[in-house]
Short mmCIF file of C-alpha atoms and ligand atoms in Angstrom, two decimals:
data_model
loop_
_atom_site.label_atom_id
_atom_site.label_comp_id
_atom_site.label_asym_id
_atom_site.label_seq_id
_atom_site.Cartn_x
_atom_site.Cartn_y
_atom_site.Cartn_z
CA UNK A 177 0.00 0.00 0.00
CA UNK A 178 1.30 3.23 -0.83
CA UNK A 179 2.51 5.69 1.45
CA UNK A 180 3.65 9.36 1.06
CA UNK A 181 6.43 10.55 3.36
CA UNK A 182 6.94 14.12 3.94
CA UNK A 183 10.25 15.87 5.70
CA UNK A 184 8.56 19.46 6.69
CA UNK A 185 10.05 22.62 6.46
CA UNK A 186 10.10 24.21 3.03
CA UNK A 187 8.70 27.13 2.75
CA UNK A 188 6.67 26.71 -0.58
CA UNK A 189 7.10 29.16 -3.72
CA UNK A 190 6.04 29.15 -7.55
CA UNK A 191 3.39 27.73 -9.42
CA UNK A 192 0.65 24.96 -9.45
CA UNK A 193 -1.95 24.84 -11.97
CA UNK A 194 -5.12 23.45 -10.67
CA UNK A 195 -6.59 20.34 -12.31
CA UNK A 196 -10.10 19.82 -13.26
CA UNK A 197 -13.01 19.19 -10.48
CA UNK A 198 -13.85 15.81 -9.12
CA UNK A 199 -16.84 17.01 -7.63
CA UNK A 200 -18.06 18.12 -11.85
CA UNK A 201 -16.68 15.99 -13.35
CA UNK A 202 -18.42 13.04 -11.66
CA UNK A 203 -21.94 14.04 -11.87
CA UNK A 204 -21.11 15.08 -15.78
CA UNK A 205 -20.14 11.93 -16.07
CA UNK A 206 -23.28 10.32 -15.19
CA UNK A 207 -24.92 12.64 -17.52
CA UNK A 208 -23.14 11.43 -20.36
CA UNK A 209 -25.47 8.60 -20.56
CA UNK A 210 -28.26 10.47 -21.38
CA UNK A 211 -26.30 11.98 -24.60
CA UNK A 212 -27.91 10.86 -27.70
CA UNK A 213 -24.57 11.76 -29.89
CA UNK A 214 -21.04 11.94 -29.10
CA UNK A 215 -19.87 13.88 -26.14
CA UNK A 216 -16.35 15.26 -25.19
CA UNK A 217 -14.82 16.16 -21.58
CA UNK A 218 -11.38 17.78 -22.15
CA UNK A 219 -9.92 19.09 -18.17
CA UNK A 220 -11.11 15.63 -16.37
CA UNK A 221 -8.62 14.89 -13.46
CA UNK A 222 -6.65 11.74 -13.12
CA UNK A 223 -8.07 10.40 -9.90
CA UNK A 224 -9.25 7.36 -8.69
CA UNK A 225 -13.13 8.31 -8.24
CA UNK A 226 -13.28 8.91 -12.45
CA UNK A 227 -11.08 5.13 -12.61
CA UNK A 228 -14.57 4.29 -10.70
CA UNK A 229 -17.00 5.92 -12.82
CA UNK A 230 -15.33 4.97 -16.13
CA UNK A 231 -15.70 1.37 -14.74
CA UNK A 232 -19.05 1.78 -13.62
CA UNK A 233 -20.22 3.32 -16.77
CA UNK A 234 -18.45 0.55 -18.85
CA UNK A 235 -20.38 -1.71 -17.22
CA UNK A 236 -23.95 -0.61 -17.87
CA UNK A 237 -22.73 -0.87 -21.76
CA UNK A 238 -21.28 3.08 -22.01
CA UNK A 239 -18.69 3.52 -25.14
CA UNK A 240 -15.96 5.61 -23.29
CA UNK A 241 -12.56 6.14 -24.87
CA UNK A 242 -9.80 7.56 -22.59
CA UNK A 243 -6.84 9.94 -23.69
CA UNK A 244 -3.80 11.65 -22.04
CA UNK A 245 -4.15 15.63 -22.98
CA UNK A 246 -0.85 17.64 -23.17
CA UNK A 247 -1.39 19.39 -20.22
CA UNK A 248 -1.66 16.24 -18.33
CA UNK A 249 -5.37 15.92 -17.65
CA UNK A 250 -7.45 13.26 -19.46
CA UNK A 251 -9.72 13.82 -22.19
CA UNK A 252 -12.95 11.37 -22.31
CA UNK A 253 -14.78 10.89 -25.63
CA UNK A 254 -18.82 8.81 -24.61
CA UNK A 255 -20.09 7.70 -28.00
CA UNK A 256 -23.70 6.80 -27.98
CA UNK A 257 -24.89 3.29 -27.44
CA UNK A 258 -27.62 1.72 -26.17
CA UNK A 259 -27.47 0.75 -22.61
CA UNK A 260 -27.10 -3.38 -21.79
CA UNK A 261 -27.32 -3.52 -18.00
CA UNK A 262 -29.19 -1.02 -15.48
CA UNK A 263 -27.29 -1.80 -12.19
CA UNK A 264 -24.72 0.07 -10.01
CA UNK A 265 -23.23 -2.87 -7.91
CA UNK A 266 -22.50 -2.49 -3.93
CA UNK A 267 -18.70 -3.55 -5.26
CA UNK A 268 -18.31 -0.25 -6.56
CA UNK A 269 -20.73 2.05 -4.86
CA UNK A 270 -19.12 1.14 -1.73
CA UNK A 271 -15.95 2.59 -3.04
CA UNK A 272 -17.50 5.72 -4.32
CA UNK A 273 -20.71 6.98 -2.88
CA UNK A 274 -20.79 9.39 -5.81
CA UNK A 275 -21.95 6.26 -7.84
CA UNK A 276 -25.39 7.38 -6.64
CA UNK A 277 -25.35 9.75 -9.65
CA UNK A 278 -26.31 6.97 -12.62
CA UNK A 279 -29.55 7.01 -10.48
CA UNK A 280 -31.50 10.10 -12.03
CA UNK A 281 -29.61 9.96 -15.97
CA UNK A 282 -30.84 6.00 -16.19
CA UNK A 283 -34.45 6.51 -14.55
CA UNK A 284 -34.63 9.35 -17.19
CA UNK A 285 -33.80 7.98 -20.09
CA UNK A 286 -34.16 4.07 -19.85
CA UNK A 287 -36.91 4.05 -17.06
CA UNK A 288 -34.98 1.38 -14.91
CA UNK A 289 -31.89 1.07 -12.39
CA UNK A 290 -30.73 -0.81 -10.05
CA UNK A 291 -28.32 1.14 -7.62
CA UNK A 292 -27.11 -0.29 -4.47
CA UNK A 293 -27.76 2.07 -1.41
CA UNK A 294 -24.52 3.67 -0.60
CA UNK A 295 -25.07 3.39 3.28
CA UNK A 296 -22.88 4.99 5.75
CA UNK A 297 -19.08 6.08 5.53
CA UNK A 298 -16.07 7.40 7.57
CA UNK A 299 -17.59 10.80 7.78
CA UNK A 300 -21.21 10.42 8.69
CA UNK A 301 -24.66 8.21 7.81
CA UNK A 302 -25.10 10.11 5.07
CA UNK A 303 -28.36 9.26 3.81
CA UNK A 304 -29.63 9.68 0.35
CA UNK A 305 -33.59 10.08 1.15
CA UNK A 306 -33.74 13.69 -0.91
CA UNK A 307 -32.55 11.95 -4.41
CA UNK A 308 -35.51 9.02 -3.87
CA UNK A 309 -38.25 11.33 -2.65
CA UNK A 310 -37.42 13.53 -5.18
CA UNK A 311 -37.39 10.97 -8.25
CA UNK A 312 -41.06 9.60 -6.51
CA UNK A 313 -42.24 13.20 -7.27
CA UNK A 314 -41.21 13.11 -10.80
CA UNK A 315 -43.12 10.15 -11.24
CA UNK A 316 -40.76 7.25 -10.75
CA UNK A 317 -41.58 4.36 -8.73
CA UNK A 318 -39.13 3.49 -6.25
CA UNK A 319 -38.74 0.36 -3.92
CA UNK A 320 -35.64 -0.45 -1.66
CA UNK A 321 -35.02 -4.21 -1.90
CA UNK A 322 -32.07 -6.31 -0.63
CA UNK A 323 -29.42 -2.92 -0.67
CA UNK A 324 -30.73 -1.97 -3.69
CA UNK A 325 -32.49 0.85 -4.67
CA UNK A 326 -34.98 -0.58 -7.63
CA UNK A 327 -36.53 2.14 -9.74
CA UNK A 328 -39.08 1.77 -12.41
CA UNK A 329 -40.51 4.43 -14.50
CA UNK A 330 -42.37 5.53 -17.68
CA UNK A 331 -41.16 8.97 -19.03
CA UNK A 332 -40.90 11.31 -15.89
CA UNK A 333 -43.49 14.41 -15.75
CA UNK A 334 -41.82 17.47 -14.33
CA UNK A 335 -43.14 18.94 -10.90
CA UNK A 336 -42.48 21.07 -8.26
CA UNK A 337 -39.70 19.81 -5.71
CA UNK A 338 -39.38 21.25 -2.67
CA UNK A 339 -35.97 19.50 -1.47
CA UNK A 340 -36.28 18.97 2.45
CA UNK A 341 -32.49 19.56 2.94
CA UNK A 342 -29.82 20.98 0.79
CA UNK A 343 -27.57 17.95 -0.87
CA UNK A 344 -25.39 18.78 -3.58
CA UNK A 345 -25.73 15.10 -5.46
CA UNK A 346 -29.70 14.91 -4.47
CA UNK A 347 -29.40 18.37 -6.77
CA UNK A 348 -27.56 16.76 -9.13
CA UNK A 349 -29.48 13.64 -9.64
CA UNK A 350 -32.90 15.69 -9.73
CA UNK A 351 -31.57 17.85 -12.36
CA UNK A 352 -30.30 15.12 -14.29
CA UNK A 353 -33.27 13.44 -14.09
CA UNK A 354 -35.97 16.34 -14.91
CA UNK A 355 -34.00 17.68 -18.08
CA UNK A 356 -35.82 14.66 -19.87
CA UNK A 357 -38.71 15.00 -17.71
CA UNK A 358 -42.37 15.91 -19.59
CA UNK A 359 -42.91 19.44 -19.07
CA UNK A 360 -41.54 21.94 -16.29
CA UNK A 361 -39.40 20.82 -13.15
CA UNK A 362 -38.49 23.26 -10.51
CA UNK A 363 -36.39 22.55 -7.70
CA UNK A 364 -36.79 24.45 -4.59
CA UNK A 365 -34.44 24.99 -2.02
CA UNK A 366 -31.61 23.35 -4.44
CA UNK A 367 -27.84 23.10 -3.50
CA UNK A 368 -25.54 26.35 -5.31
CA UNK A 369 -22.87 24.98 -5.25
CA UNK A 370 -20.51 25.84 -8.89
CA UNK A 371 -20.18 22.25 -9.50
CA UNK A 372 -23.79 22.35 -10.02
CA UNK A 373 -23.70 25.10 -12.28
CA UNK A 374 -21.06 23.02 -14.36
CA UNK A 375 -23.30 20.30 -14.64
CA UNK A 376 -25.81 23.03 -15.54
CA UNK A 377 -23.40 24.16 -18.44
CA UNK A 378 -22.85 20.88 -20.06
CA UNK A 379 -26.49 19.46 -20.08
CA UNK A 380 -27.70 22.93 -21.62
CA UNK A 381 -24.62 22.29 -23.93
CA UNK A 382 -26.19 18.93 -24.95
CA UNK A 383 -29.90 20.76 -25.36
CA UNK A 384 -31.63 21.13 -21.99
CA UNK A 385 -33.55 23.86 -21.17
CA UNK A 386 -32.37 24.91 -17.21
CA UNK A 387 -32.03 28.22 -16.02
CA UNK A 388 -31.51 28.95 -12.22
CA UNK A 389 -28.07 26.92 -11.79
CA UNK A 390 -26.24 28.34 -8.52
CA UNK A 391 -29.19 29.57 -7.03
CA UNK A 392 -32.01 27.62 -4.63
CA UNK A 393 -34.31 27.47 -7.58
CA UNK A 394 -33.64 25.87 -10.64
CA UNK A 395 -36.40 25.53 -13.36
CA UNK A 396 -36.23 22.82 -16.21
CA UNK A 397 -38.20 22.59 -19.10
CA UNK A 398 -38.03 19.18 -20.12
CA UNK A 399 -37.00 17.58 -23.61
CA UNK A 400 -37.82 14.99 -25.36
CA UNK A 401 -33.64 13.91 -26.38
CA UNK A 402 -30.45 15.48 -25.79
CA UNK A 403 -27.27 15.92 -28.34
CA UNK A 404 -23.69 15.58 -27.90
CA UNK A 405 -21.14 18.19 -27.22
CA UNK A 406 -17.71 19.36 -26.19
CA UNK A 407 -17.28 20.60 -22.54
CA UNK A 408 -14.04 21.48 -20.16
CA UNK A 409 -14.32 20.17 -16.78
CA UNK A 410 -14.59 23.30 -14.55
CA UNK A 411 -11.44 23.92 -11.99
CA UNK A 412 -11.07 22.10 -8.74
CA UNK A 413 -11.97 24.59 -6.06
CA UNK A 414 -10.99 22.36 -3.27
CA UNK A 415 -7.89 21.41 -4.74
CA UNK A 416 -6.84 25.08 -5.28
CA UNK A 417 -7.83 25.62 -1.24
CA UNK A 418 -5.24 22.91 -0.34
CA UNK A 419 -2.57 24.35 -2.51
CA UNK A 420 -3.47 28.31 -0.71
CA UNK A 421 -3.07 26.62 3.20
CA UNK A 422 -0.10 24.94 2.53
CA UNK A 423 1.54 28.00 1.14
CA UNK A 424 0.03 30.24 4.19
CA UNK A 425 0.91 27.66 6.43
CA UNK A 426 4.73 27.21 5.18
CA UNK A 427 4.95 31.58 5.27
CA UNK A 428 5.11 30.95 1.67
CA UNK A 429 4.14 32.45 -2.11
CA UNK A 430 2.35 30.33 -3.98
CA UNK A 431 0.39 31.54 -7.54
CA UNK A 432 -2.71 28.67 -8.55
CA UNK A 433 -3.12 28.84 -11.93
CA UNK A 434 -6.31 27.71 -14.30
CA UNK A 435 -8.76 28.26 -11.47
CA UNK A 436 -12.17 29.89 -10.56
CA UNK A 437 -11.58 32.42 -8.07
CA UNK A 438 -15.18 33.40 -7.93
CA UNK A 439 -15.68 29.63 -6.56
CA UNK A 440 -13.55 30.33 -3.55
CA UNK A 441 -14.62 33.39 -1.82
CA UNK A 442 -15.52 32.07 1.93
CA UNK A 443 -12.05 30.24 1.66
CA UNK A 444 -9.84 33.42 0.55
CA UNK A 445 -11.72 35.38 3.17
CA UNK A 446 -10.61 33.29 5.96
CA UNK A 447 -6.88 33.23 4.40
CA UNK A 448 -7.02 36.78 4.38
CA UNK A 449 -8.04 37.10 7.97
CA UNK A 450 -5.28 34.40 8.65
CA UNK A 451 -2.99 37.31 7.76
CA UNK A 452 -2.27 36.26 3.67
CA UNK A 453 -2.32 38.89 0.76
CA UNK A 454 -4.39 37.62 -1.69
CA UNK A 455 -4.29 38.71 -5.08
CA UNK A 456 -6.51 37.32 -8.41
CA UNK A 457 -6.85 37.47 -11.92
CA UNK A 458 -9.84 36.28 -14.06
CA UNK A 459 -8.44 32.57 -13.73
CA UNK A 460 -5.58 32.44 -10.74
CA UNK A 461 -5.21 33.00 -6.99
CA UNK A 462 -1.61 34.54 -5.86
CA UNK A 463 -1.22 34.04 -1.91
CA UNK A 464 1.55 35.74 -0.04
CA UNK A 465 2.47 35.23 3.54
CA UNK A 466 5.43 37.58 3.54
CA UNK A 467 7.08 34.86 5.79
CA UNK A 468 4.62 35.24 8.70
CA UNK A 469 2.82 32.84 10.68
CA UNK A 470 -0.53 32.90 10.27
CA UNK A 471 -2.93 34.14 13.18
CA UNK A 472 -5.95 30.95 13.81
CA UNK A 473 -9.36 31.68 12.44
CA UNK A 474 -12.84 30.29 13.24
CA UNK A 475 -15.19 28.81 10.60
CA UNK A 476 -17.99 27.15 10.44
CA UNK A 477 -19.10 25.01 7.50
CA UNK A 478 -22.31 25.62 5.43
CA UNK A 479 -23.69 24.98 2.29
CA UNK A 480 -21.94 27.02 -0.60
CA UNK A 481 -21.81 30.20 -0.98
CA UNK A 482 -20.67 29.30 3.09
CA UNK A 483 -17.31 27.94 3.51
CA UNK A 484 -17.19 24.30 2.15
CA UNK A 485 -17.18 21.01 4.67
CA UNK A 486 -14.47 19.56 2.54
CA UNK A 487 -11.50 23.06 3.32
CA UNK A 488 -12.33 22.16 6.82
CA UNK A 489 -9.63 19.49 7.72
CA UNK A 490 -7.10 21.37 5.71
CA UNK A 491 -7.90 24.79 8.06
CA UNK A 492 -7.94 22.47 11.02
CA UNK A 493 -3.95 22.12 10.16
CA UNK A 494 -3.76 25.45 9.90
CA UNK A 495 -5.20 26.52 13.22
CA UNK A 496 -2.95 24.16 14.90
CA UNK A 497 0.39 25.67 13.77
CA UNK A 498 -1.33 29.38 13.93
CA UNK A 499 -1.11 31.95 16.07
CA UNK A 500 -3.99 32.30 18.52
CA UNK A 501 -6.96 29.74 19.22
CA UNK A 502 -9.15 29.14 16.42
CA UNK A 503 -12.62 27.60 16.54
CA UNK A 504 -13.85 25.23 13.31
CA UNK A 505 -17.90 24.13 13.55
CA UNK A 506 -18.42 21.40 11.32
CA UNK A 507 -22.43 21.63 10.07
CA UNK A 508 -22.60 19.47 7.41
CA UNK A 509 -21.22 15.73 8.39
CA UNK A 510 -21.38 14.30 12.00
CA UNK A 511 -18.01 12.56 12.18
CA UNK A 512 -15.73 14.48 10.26
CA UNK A 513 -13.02 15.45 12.73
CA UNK A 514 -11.11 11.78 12.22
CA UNK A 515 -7.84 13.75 11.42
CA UNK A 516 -7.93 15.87 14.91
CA UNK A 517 -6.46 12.34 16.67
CA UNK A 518 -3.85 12.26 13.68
CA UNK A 519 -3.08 16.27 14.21
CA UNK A 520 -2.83 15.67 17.85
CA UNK A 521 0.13 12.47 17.75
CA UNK A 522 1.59 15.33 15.47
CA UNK A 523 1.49 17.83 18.67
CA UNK A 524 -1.50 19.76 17.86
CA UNK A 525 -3.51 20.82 20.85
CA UNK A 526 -7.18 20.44 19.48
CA UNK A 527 -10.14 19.61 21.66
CA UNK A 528 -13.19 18.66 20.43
CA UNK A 529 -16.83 19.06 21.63
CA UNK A 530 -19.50 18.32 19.74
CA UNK A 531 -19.35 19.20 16.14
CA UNK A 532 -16.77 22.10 17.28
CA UNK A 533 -12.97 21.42 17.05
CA UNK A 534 -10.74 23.90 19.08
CA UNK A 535 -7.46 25.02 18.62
CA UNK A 536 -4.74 26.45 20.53
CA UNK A 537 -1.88 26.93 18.13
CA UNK A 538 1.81 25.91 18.56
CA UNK A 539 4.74 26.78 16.96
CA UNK A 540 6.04 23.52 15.75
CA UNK A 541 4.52 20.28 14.70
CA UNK A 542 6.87 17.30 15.29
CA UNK A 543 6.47 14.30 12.63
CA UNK A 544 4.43 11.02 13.73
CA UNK A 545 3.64 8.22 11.56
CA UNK A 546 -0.23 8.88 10.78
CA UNK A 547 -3.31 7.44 9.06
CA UNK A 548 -5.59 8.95 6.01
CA UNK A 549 -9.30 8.60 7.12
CA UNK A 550 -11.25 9.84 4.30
CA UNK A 551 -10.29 12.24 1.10
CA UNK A 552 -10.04 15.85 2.96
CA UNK A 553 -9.03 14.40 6.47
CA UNK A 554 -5.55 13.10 4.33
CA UNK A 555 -4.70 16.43 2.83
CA UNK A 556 -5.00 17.82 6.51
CA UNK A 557 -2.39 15.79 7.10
CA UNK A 558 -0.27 16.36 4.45
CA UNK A 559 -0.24 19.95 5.10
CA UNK A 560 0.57 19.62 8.73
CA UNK A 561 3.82 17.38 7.43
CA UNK A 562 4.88 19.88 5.48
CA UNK A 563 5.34 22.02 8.59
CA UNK A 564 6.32 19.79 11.40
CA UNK A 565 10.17 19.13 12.32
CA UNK A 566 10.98 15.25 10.94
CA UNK A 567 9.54 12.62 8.81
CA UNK A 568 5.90 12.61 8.51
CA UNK A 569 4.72 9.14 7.29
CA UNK A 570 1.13 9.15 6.10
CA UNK A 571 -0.47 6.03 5.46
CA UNK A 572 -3.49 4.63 3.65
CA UNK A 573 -2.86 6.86 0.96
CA UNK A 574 -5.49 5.90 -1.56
CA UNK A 575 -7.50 8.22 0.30
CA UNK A 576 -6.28 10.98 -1.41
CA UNK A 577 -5.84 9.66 -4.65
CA UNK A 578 -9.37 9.43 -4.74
CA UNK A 579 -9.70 13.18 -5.12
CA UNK A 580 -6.15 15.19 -5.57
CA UNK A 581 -4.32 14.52 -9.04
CA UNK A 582 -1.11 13.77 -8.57
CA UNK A 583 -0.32 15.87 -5.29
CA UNK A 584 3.10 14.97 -4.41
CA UNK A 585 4.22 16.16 -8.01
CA UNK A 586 2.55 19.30 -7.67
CA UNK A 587 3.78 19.98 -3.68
CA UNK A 588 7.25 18.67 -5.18
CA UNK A 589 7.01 21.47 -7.96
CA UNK A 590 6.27 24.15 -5.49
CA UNK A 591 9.59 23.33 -3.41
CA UNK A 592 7.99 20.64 -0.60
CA UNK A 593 10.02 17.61 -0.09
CA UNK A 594 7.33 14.99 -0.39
CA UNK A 595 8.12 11.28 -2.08
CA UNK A 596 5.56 8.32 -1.93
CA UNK A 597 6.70 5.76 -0.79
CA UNK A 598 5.76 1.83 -2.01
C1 LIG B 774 -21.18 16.40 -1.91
C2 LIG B 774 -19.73 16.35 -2.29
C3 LIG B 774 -18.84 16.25 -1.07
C4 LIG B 774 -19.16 17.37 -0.09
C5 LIG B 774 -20.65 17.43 0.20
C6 LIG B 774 -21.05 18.62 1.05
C7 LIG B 774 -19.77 15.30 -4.48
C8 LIG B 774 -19.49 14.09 -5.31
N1 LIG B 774 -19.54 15.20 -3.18
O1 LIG B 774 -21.51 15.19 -1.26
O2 LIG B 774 -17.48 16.34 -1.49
O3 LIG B 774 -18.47 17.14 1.12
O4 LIG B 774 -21.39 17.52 -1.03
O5 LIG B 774 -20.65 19.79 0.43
O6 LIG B 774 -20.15 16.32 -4.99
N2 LIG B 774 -28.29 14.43 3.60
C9 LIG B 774 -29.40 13.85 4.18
N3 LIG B 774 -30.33 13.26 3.35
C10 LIG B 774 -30.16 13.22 2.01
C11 LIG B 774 -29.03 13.80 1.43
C12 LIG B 774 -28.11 14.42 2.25
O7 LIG B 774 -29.58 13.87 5.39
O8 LIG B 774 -31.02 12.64 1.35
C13 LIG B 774 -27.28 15.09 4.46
C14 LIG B 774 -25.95 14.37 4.42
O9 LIG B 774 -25.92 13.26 5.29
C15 LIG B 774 -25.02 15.48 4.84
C16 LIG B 774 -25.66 16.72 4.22
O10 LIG B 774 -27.00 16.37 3.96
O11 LIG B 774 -25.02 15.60 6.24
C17 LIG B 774 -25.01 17.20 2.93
O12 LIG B 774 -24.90 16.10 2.06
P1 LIG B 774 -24.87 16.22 0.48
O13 LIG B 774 -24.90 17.63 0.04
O14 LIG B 774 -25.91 15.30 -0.06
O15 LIG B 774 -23.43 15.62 0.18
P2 LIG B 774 -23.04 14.78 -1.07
O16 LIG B 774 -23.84 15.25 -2.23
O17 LIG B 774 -23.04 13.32 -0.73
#
């Protein structure tokens, strides 16, 4: 199993271009199966959640071709084909709860699937009651039967759905499913988060009729096929947060290239009032820490246009090498503070109560062999290595390459000593 080990200190400097989103280019993804003619996706990220997709895709009879781009991303070409097999397996949805999104694009188009119910993971129970009820309401019929979610349906009609919480996939796979709905869909009290809006972009490239993407109501006017198309994966806001705390947290000057800085305003806010000058153009993100330490800030996660659940492990690392206590309020997931034990063998004085993780800052991290949880709790980790005095071994590092592209190389690039380790 690989392992990535990381001998802090470096302060980091230069540039890192951002790859493309995970959290787009999955649900788009999924919507390439209701394409009725060839669709491209240049910008897709080389991570082990699309390696899931592709395969899950493949196996319901999709016609995906794979190529390397120049700038090191992958380019995916979905040629139309007729469908031979409506079911998303526990093997792989337990890997990837994203898997969830075939749901709405094959109860759309081909009236049946079969998707096994993600259950619970590290991070909380995470239900998935919003995407069912909301498919019910658009006409599908919808049973839960031995871990599977069995759905049956003749051509959706659209509706009015009131969503009872905000979930970004439930979004997702409601929009997906209503753009082939019969007649008008709106969806009320709908995630905004820009991922969605990317989605947004690439089924109104293939013909739908949405307007409303990014804000809590989106209104579809459903059609009766869509086209093919060419769309760029949007940047990966997360992954562009990682790279901007591990330069504030090494004092250092990093520029992130080929991203959205509109998509990251609650996260440069909070760099800011960790002490960073922040500077953008209309597609990077220059952070400057002049050398200083950064004073500890308090957030508290919320749906987007709030700061985002998955930046909160990564300013959890920061707090605990910042000056001053710092308070982070996790809103969104119940268990999601699995790399505060990690932080702490590192030295990091973090109490938690509740769903609130405190933080007294120290100077200096020392190294400790520790263990990746989930995707964001393993970049918290690797940021607090690339601070602490030593050897910091990580382990269980498939974690992250479920959702960074190739971070070592980039970290590397910006001056960190970081090598992964068979
Ligand atoms: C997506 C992101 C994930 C991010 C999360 C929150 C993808 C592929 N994943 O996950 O990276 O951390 O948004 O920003 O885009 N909930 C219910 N019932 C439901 C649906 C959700 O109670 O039917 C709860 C969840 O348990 C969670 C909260 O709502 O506590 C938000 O979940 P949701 O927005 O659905 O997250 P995901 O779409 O799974």
């Amino acid at each position: 199993m690989d392992k990535l080990l990381i001998s802090g200190g470096a302060q980091l400097q230069g540039s890192v271009s951002a790859s493309g989103a995970k959290n787009a280019a999955l649900p788009i993804l999924a919507a390439t199966l209701l394409a009725s003619a060839p669709v491209t996706l240049t910008n897709v990220p080389r991570l082990r959640d699309i390696t899931t997709t592709l395969e899950l895709l493949r196996r319901l009879g999709a016609d995906l071709s794979r190529e390397n781009a120049a700038d090191g991303s992958t380019q995916i070409v979905a040629q139309p084909t007729p469908l031979t097999n409506f079911a998303a397996p526990y093997e792989l949805v337990k890997t990837m709860r994203a898997s969830i999104l075939v749901l709405g694009p094959l109860v759309a188009r081909y009236g049946k699937a079969d998707v096994s119910l993600p259950g619970g993971c590290a991070i909380g129970a995470r239900p998935v009651t919003v995407h069912l009820d909301g498919l019910r309401a658009l006409g599908a019929d919808i049973s839960v039967d031995g871990g599977y979610i069995r759905a049956r349906a003749e051509r959706l009609r659209g509706t009015r759905l009131v969503m009872e919480m905000v979930s970004v996939t439930g979004t997702e796979n409601l929009l997906m499913a209503a753009v082939l709905a019969q007649g008008e869909t709106v969806i009320e009290n709908a995630a905004r988060e820009p991922e969605i809006v990317d989605l947004a972009d690439f089924l109104t490239t293939l013909g739908a009729k949405i307007s409303g993407a990014g804000t809590a109501q989106i209104q579809i006017q459903g059609v009766n096929q869509l086209g093919g198309g060419t769309h760029r994966v949007m940047p990966d806001r997360i992954e562009t947060g990682t790279f901007l705390v591990a330069a504030a947290m090494t004092g250092g000057r990093v520029r992130v290239t080929q991203t959205c800085p509109d998509c990251l305003d609650a996260v440069l806010r909070k760099l800011r009032d960790a002490g960073a000058v922040i500077t953008t153009g209309a597609d990077w993100i220059e952070l400057d820490m002049q050398g200083q330490r950064p004073r500890a800030v308090d957030i508290h996660t919320a749906p987007h246009p709030a700061f985002p659940t998955d930046m909160q492990a990564q300013f959890c690392a920061l707090n605990a090498i910042a000056d001053g206590v710092g308070t982070v309020t996790e809103a969104i997931f119940e268990n999601r503070f699995m790399h505060v034990p990690e932080l702490q063998r590192m030295g990091a004085d973090i109490r938690v109560e509740g769903n609130i993780a405190i933080c007294r800052g120290i100077k200096q991290l020392t190294a400790a062999p520790v263990m990746a949880t989930d995707l964001r709790a393993s970049a918290g980790l690797v940021l607090a290595g690339l601070v602490a005095t030593g050897e910091t071994l990580i382990d269980r590092v498939y974690h992250l390459d479920r959702g960074y592209d190739n971070i070592e190389a980039k970290l590397r690039g910006l001056g960190a000593q970081i090598q992964r380790v068979k």
